XYZ file of C-alpha atoms in Angstrom:
370
model
C 81.745 240.733 -144.865
C 81.950 243.551 -141.788
C 85.373 244.011 -142.238
C 86.774 246.938 -144.239
C 89.791 247.327 -146.443
C 93.234 246.945 -144.789
C 91.144 245.565 -141.350
C 91.947 242.137 -139.876
C 91.136 240.328 -137.304
C 93.020 237.806 -134.230
C 91.752 235.526 -131.720
C 94.656 236.827 -128.752
C 95.165 234.401 -125.640
C 95.609 235.520 -122.097
C 95.403 233.729 -119.075
C 92.173 235.029 -118.379
C 89.806 234.358 -121.883
C 90.091 234.481 -125.604
C 89.372 237.907 -127.037
C 89.221 238.992 -130.402
C 91.129 242.306 -131.437
C 91.544 244.058 -134.412
C 94.435 245.326 -136.393
C 95.747 247.751 -138.942
C 97.573 245.653 -141.321
C 100.684 246.932 -142.006
C 101.074 248.296 -138.082
C 103.971 248.184 -136.686
C 104.140 245.171 -133.732
C 106.843 246.663 -131.976
C 105.846 249.816 -132.208
C 106.176 251.588 -128.403
C 103.518 252.301 -126.174
C 103.262 256.458 -126.635
C 102.251 255.255 -130.305
C 99.926 252.587 -129.690
C 96.271 253.576 -129.498
C 93.561 250.910 -128.102
C 89.790 251.537 -128.711
C 87.486 249.484 -125.780
C 83.411 249.921 -127.407
C 80.339 250.159 -125.510
C 77.512 248.361 -124.262
C 75.684 246.335 -127.189
C 78.430 246.740 -130.273
C 81.965 245.140 -130.784
C 84.959 246.471 -132.126
C 83.379 247.039 -135.778
C 82.450 250.642 -134.388
C 85.586 251.308 -134.496
C 87.109 250.565 -138.272
C 86.392 253.611 -139.687
C 88.845 255.541 -137.469
C 91.115 252.924 -137.402
C 91.421 253.794 -141.696
C 91.713 257.144 -141.099
C 94.453 257.343 -138.008
C 97.791 258.670 -139.301
C 99.726 255.087 -140.517
C 102.729 255.603 -137.995
C 100.857 254.952 -135.562
C 99.721 251.112 -134.134
C 95.949 251.167 -133.316
C 94.041 247.722 -131.889
C 90.595 247.506 -130.883
C 89.196 245.176 -128.073
C 86.619 243.175 -128.222
C 84.941 242.939 -124.259
C 83.541 239.395 -123.146
C 80.395 238.684 -124.450
C 80.621 240.549 -127.206
C 82.432 240.682 -131.274
C 84.523 237.111 -131.343
C 85.389 237.288 -127.692
C 85.096 234.477 -125.193
C 81.492 234.901 -123.657
C 82.270 234.442 -120.559
C 79.469 235.268 -117.386
C 80.457 239.025 -115.973
C 81.162 239.520 -112.343
C 78.971 242.323 -111.914
C 79.570 242.807 -108.036
C 83.190 243.779 -109.496
C 81.830 246.458 -111.435
C 83.328 246.570 -114.650
C 86.334 244.848 -113.479
C 85.994 241.988 -115.697
C 86.283 244.037 -118.566
C 89.190 246.390 -117.490
C 91.286 243.172 -116.216
C 90.327 241.317 -119.714
C 92.008 244.702 -121.309
C 95.331 244.245 -119.494
C 95.437 241.137 -120.227
C 95.204 241.968 -123.415
C 97.808 244.116 -123.251
C 99.900 242.042 -121.483
C 99.616 239.073 -124.226
C 100.555 241.625 -126.679
C 103.623 242.665 -124.786
C 102.100 245.892 -123.806
C 102.652 247.631 -120.289
C 100.944 250.639 -121.140
C 99.150 252.897 -124.202
C 96.777 255.095 -124.755
C 92.812 254.306 -123.925
C 89.790 255.845 -125.838
C 87.099 254.269 -124.440
C 83.622 254.802 -125.340
C 79.973 254.951 -123.168
C 80.731 251.533 -121.586
C 84.121 251.489 -122.661
C 85.371 255.116 -121.076
C 83.969 253.101 -118.013
C 85.946 250.385 -118.560
C 88.973 252.774 -119.008
C 88.192 254.364 -116.094
C 88.658 251.398 -113.866
C 91.354 250.173 -115.411
C 93.186 253.837 -115.207
C 92.949 253.572 -111.564
C 94.007 249.633 -111.250
C 96.992 250.147 -114.205
C 99.202 253.174 -115.635
C 97.979 254.908 -118.731
C 99.527 257.552 -120.962
C 96.799 259.171 -121.640
C 92.267 258.478 -122.222
C 89.673 259.642 -124.989
C 86.325 259.696 -122.816
C 83.259 259.404 -125.471
C 80.233 259.524 -124.363
C 80.997 257.400 -121.093
C 79.357 256.585 -118.291
C 79.253 258.640 -115.626
C 81.309 257.982 -112.673
C 78.623 257.049 -110.736
C 77.216 254.604 -112.872
C 74.232 254.416 -114.454
C 70.865 254.769 -113.081
C 69.782 255.784 -109.238
C 72.397 258.508 -107.900
C 71.983 262.646 -107.275
C 74.855 264.949 -108.871
C 76.948 263.909 -106.286
C 76.915 260.670 -106.844
C 74.763 259.740 -103.428
C 72.425 256.362 -104.541
C 68.387 257.486 -104.195
C 67.784 253.636 -103.122
C 69.689 251.254 -101.068
C 68.652 248.492 -103.390
C 69.297 250.583 -107.262
C 65.509 250.317 -107.993
C 65.213 251.439 -111.595
C 68.836 250.054 -112.541
C 70.742 247.070 -113.738
C 69.611 243.981 -115.728
C 66.254 244.143 -114.567
C 65.016 247.370 -117.284
C 66.050 245.976 -120.651
C 63.491 245.839 -122.567
C 62.501 241.887 -122.995
C 61.761 241.881 -126.959
C 64.735 244.045 -127.423
C 66.510 241.356 -125.928
C 65.302 238.651 -128.569
C 66.024 240.558 -131.768
C 69.587 240.358 -130.219
C 69.257 237.095 -130.060
C 67.554 236.472 -133.196
C 70.324 238.631 -134.479
C 67.516 240.889 -136.613
C 69.111 242.898 -138.942
C 65.825 244.609 -139.813
C 63.416 248.141 -138.646
C 60.689 246.299 -137.987
C 60.001 247.435 -134.449
C 60.810 250.169 -131.987
C 63.137 247.866 -130.701
C 64.791 246.430 -133.432
C 68.383 246.730 -132.665
C 68.202 248.827 -136.271
C 65.844 251.062 -134.687
C 67.753 250.919 -131.431
C 70.957 252.744 -133.376
C 69.095 255.184 -135.281
C 67.290 256.847 -132.266
C 69.641 256.289 -129.714
C 73.126 255.854 -131.046
C 73.295 258.612 -133.849
C 71.750 261.939 -133.615
C 68.488 262.338 -136.281
C 70.019 263.137 -140.105
C 73.033 260.723 -139.806
C 73.541 258.341 -142.696
C 76.107 256.232 -143.421
C 76.274 253.137 -145.954
C 77.980 251.414 -143.315
C 74.664 250.992 -141.470
C 74.570 246.989 -142.044
C 77.658 246.958 -140.655
C 76.849 248.860 -136.883
C 73.784 246.867 -136.395
C 75.529 243.038 -137.149
C 78.005 244.729 -134.251
C 74.767 245.579 -132.315
C 73.905 241.589 -132.783
C 77.440 240.220 -131.955
C 75.936 240.933 -128.615
C 75.877 237.646 -126.248
C 72.276 236.932 -124.019
C 73.339 234.004 -122.301
C 73.429 234.209 -119.131
C 75.975 236.285 -117.096
C 76.193 238.222 -120.593
C 73.753 241.299 -121.684
C 71.754 242.189 -120.136
C 72.416 240.511 -116.597
C 69.286 239.490 -113.962
C 67.413 241.768 -111.476
C 64.900 241.120 -108.174
C 62.291 242.128 -107.165
C 62.173 246.094 -105.260
C 59.422 247.734 -103.293
C 60.448 250.475 -104.562
C 59.362 251.910 -108.072
C 58.931 250.890 -110.904
C 59.069 247.585 -108.952
C 62.681 246.048 -109.749
C 66.484 246.470 -108.328
C 69.858 245.317 -109.288
C 70.798 241.972 -110.228
C 74.528 240.635 -109.750
C 75.807 238.778 -112.816
C 75.552 240.033 -116.360
C 76.168 243.680 -118.469
C 73.749 245.857 -117.345
C 74.158 245.345 -113.348
C 78.037 246.615 -113.850
C 76.775 250.004 -114.019
C 74.442 249.974 -111.230
C 75.995 252.491 -108.142
C 76.166 249.785 -106.110
C 79.127 248.016 -107.703
C 79.866 250.814 -110.504
C 82.198 253.814 -108.863
C 84.969 255.264 -110.730
C 85.118 259.434 -109.570
C 88.384 257.125 -107.378
C 89.903 257.776 -110.540
C 90.494 261.714 -108.929
C 92.947 260.383 -106.219
C 95.123 258.618 -108.562
C 98.459 259.453 -107.943
C 100.037 259.445 -111.595
C 97.064 261.407 -113.316
C 97.131 260.422 -117.770
C 95.695 263.499 -119.142
C 91.573 263.091 -120.117
C 90.106 263.897 -123.695
C 86.109 263.966 -122.683
C 84.355 263.600 -126.434
C 80.443 263.644 -125.958
C 77.234 265.010 -128.482
C 74.614 268.157 -126.732
C 72.189 265.780 -128.300
C 72.937 262.521 -126.855
C 70.231 260.479 -125.757
C 71.804 257.212 -123.843
C 74.110 259.635 -121.561
C 72.577 262.963 -120.930
C 70.632 264.726 -118.143
C 67.807 263.616 -119.458
C 68.661 260.297 -120.697
C 65.761 258.481 -122.776
C 67.128 255.410 -121.173
C 67.169 256.603 -117.853
C 63.967 254.678 -115.498
C 63.164 258.042 -113.687
C 63.466 260.448 -116.394
C 61.025 257.791 -118.653
C 58.845 258.349 -115.109
C 58.988 262.565 -115.113
C 58.224 262.296 -118.670
C 54.778 259.967 -117.916
C 56.412 257.106 -120.263
C 56.340 254.593 -117.482
C 53.218 254.963 -114.990
C 53.741 255.796 -111.525
C 57.015 257.914 -111.060
C 57.211 258.561 -106.807
C 58.384 262.126 -108.148
C 60.995 264.076 -108.024
C 62.134 264.444 -104.463
C 62.190 260.573 -104.569
C 63.239 259.425 -108.321
C 65.317 261.957 -110.138
C 66.181 261.734 -113.029
C 70.633 261.212 -113.096
C 72.480 264.271 -114.167
C 74.741 261.994 -115.587
C 76.727 264.617 -117.949
C 76.639 267.000 -114.997
C 78.288 264.319 -113.009
C 81.162 264.299 -115.504
C 82.330 267.426 -115.223
C 81.952 267.591 -111.964
C 84.600 264.390 -111.284
C 86.931 265.266 -114.375
C 86.845 269.026 -113.019
C 87.714 268.031 -109.067
C 90.414 265.416 -111.352
C 91.398 269.231 -112.895
C 91.702 270.434 -109.125
C 93.943 267.722 -107.932
C 96.891 268.072 -110.797
C 95.002 266.291 -114.359
C 94.882 267.481 -117.592
C 91.557 267.661 -118.787
C 90.040 268.824 -121.986
C 86.459 268.930 -122.811
C 84.785 268.822 -126.224
C 81.243 269.181 -126.712
C 80.071 269.050 -129.990
C 76.377 270.401 -131.411
C 73.524 268.603 -132.963
C 76.005 265.169 -132.040
C 74.446 262.046 -130.407
C 76.364 259.676 -128.605
C 78.470 258.572 -131.507
C 80.788 261.449 -132.635
C 83.473 259.279 -134.008
C 81.125 258.124 -136.437
C 79.045 261.678 -136.660
C 81.976 264.137 -136.482
C 84.666 261.807 -137.661
C 87.230 264.206 -138.650
C 86.624 266.463 -135.885
C 87.416 263.175 -133.078
C 90.474 262.043 -134.986
C 91.886 265.874 -134.920
C 90.821 266.023 -130.921
C 92.348 262.289 -130.172
C 95.687 263.018 -132.065
C 96.354 265.976 -130.311
C 95.419 264.545 -127.349
C 98.194 262.234 -126.828
C 100.589 264.156 -128.165
C 100.696 263.231 -131.933
C 100.175 266.436 -133.489
C 102.638 268.819 -133.793
C 105.345 265.530 -135.086
C 107.792 265.667 -138.073
C 105.224 263.541 -139.652
C 102.274 265.149 -138.330
C 99.488 265.238 -141.510
C 97.539 268.284 -142.522
C 95.078 268.797 -140.340
C 90.834 268.152 -141.141
C 89.131 271.698 -142.088
C 86.412 270.933 -139.648
C 87.099 272.778 -136.570
C 86.296 271.240 -132.753
C 84.738 273.078 -130.508
C 86.269 272.857 -127.030
C 83.574 273.535 -124.349
C 86.655 273.961 -121.924
C 90.352 273.883 -121.431
C 92.836 273.230 -119.137
């Protein structure tokens, strides 16, 4: 019921785990790497979120969407957070190997943006498209230069998840009965106000595929003497992005630098310089009591950190294009599909080929370009 016309799913056995992928019916499995686009979803979602984009991309591309471990129909093996997101990126690499692909154009959304950055540090990639990506310094607990606020990453990781939200994921709640229901979180966090769709049930069902078993979402936590009283754990999804374990700023130093497209919305509630999912920002707003102040617990400037790292990447010889979409939230590919599609096709070098389709009527807003 959640697969769109022309989209099929199948399980791939790899040397790490069994992985579910979505493909388009009719795509050429022998398509070369430079005509292959691999889509990696973010946290509390799955490959189902990519289906509109998959339908809209040109038919002479091969398009694959992968479910990360513990999401969608991929095996729910535990996540070792002390490796950062390498469990996820190594799974993606194993999947591509099983499909006979040495490399591809990689698209990563949110946490998936961190996954594809880590992938590019460890393996060759033809290009990276980062959609509303997690900061190269992780989620929470850092200053603009990436330095950590506390030795235990207080306020970060699995201990920060709302237990009612976790329970509603476990229960596969499809209602909007509470602010913590997946549907309500989708409306308030994943997209900007005003977004409407006939596919909301599919997006919520995708969120509800998140495994809440031990070692998956959200992960464990530990007591901390630092505000707000908890610190990062060592297993599970949220702990993969704490600054102790996650740092993809090293992408600046890789020798073979794939061209990068960074697409983000100005109204993103999750990844921003004032994120509503950052405990320090919520403390500053008075939502979480006892905030110790700006000097001790400043909000993480996530977008500024990404811009700094990508500017360093450009200075080191990389090719970077930034696309900022005014009034768009955390999901540009849903909220401005024609603009996202156009920017992606330009980045992978598709536009300009003899078979290039007519460009969309919407124009993209380039904040900066190489």
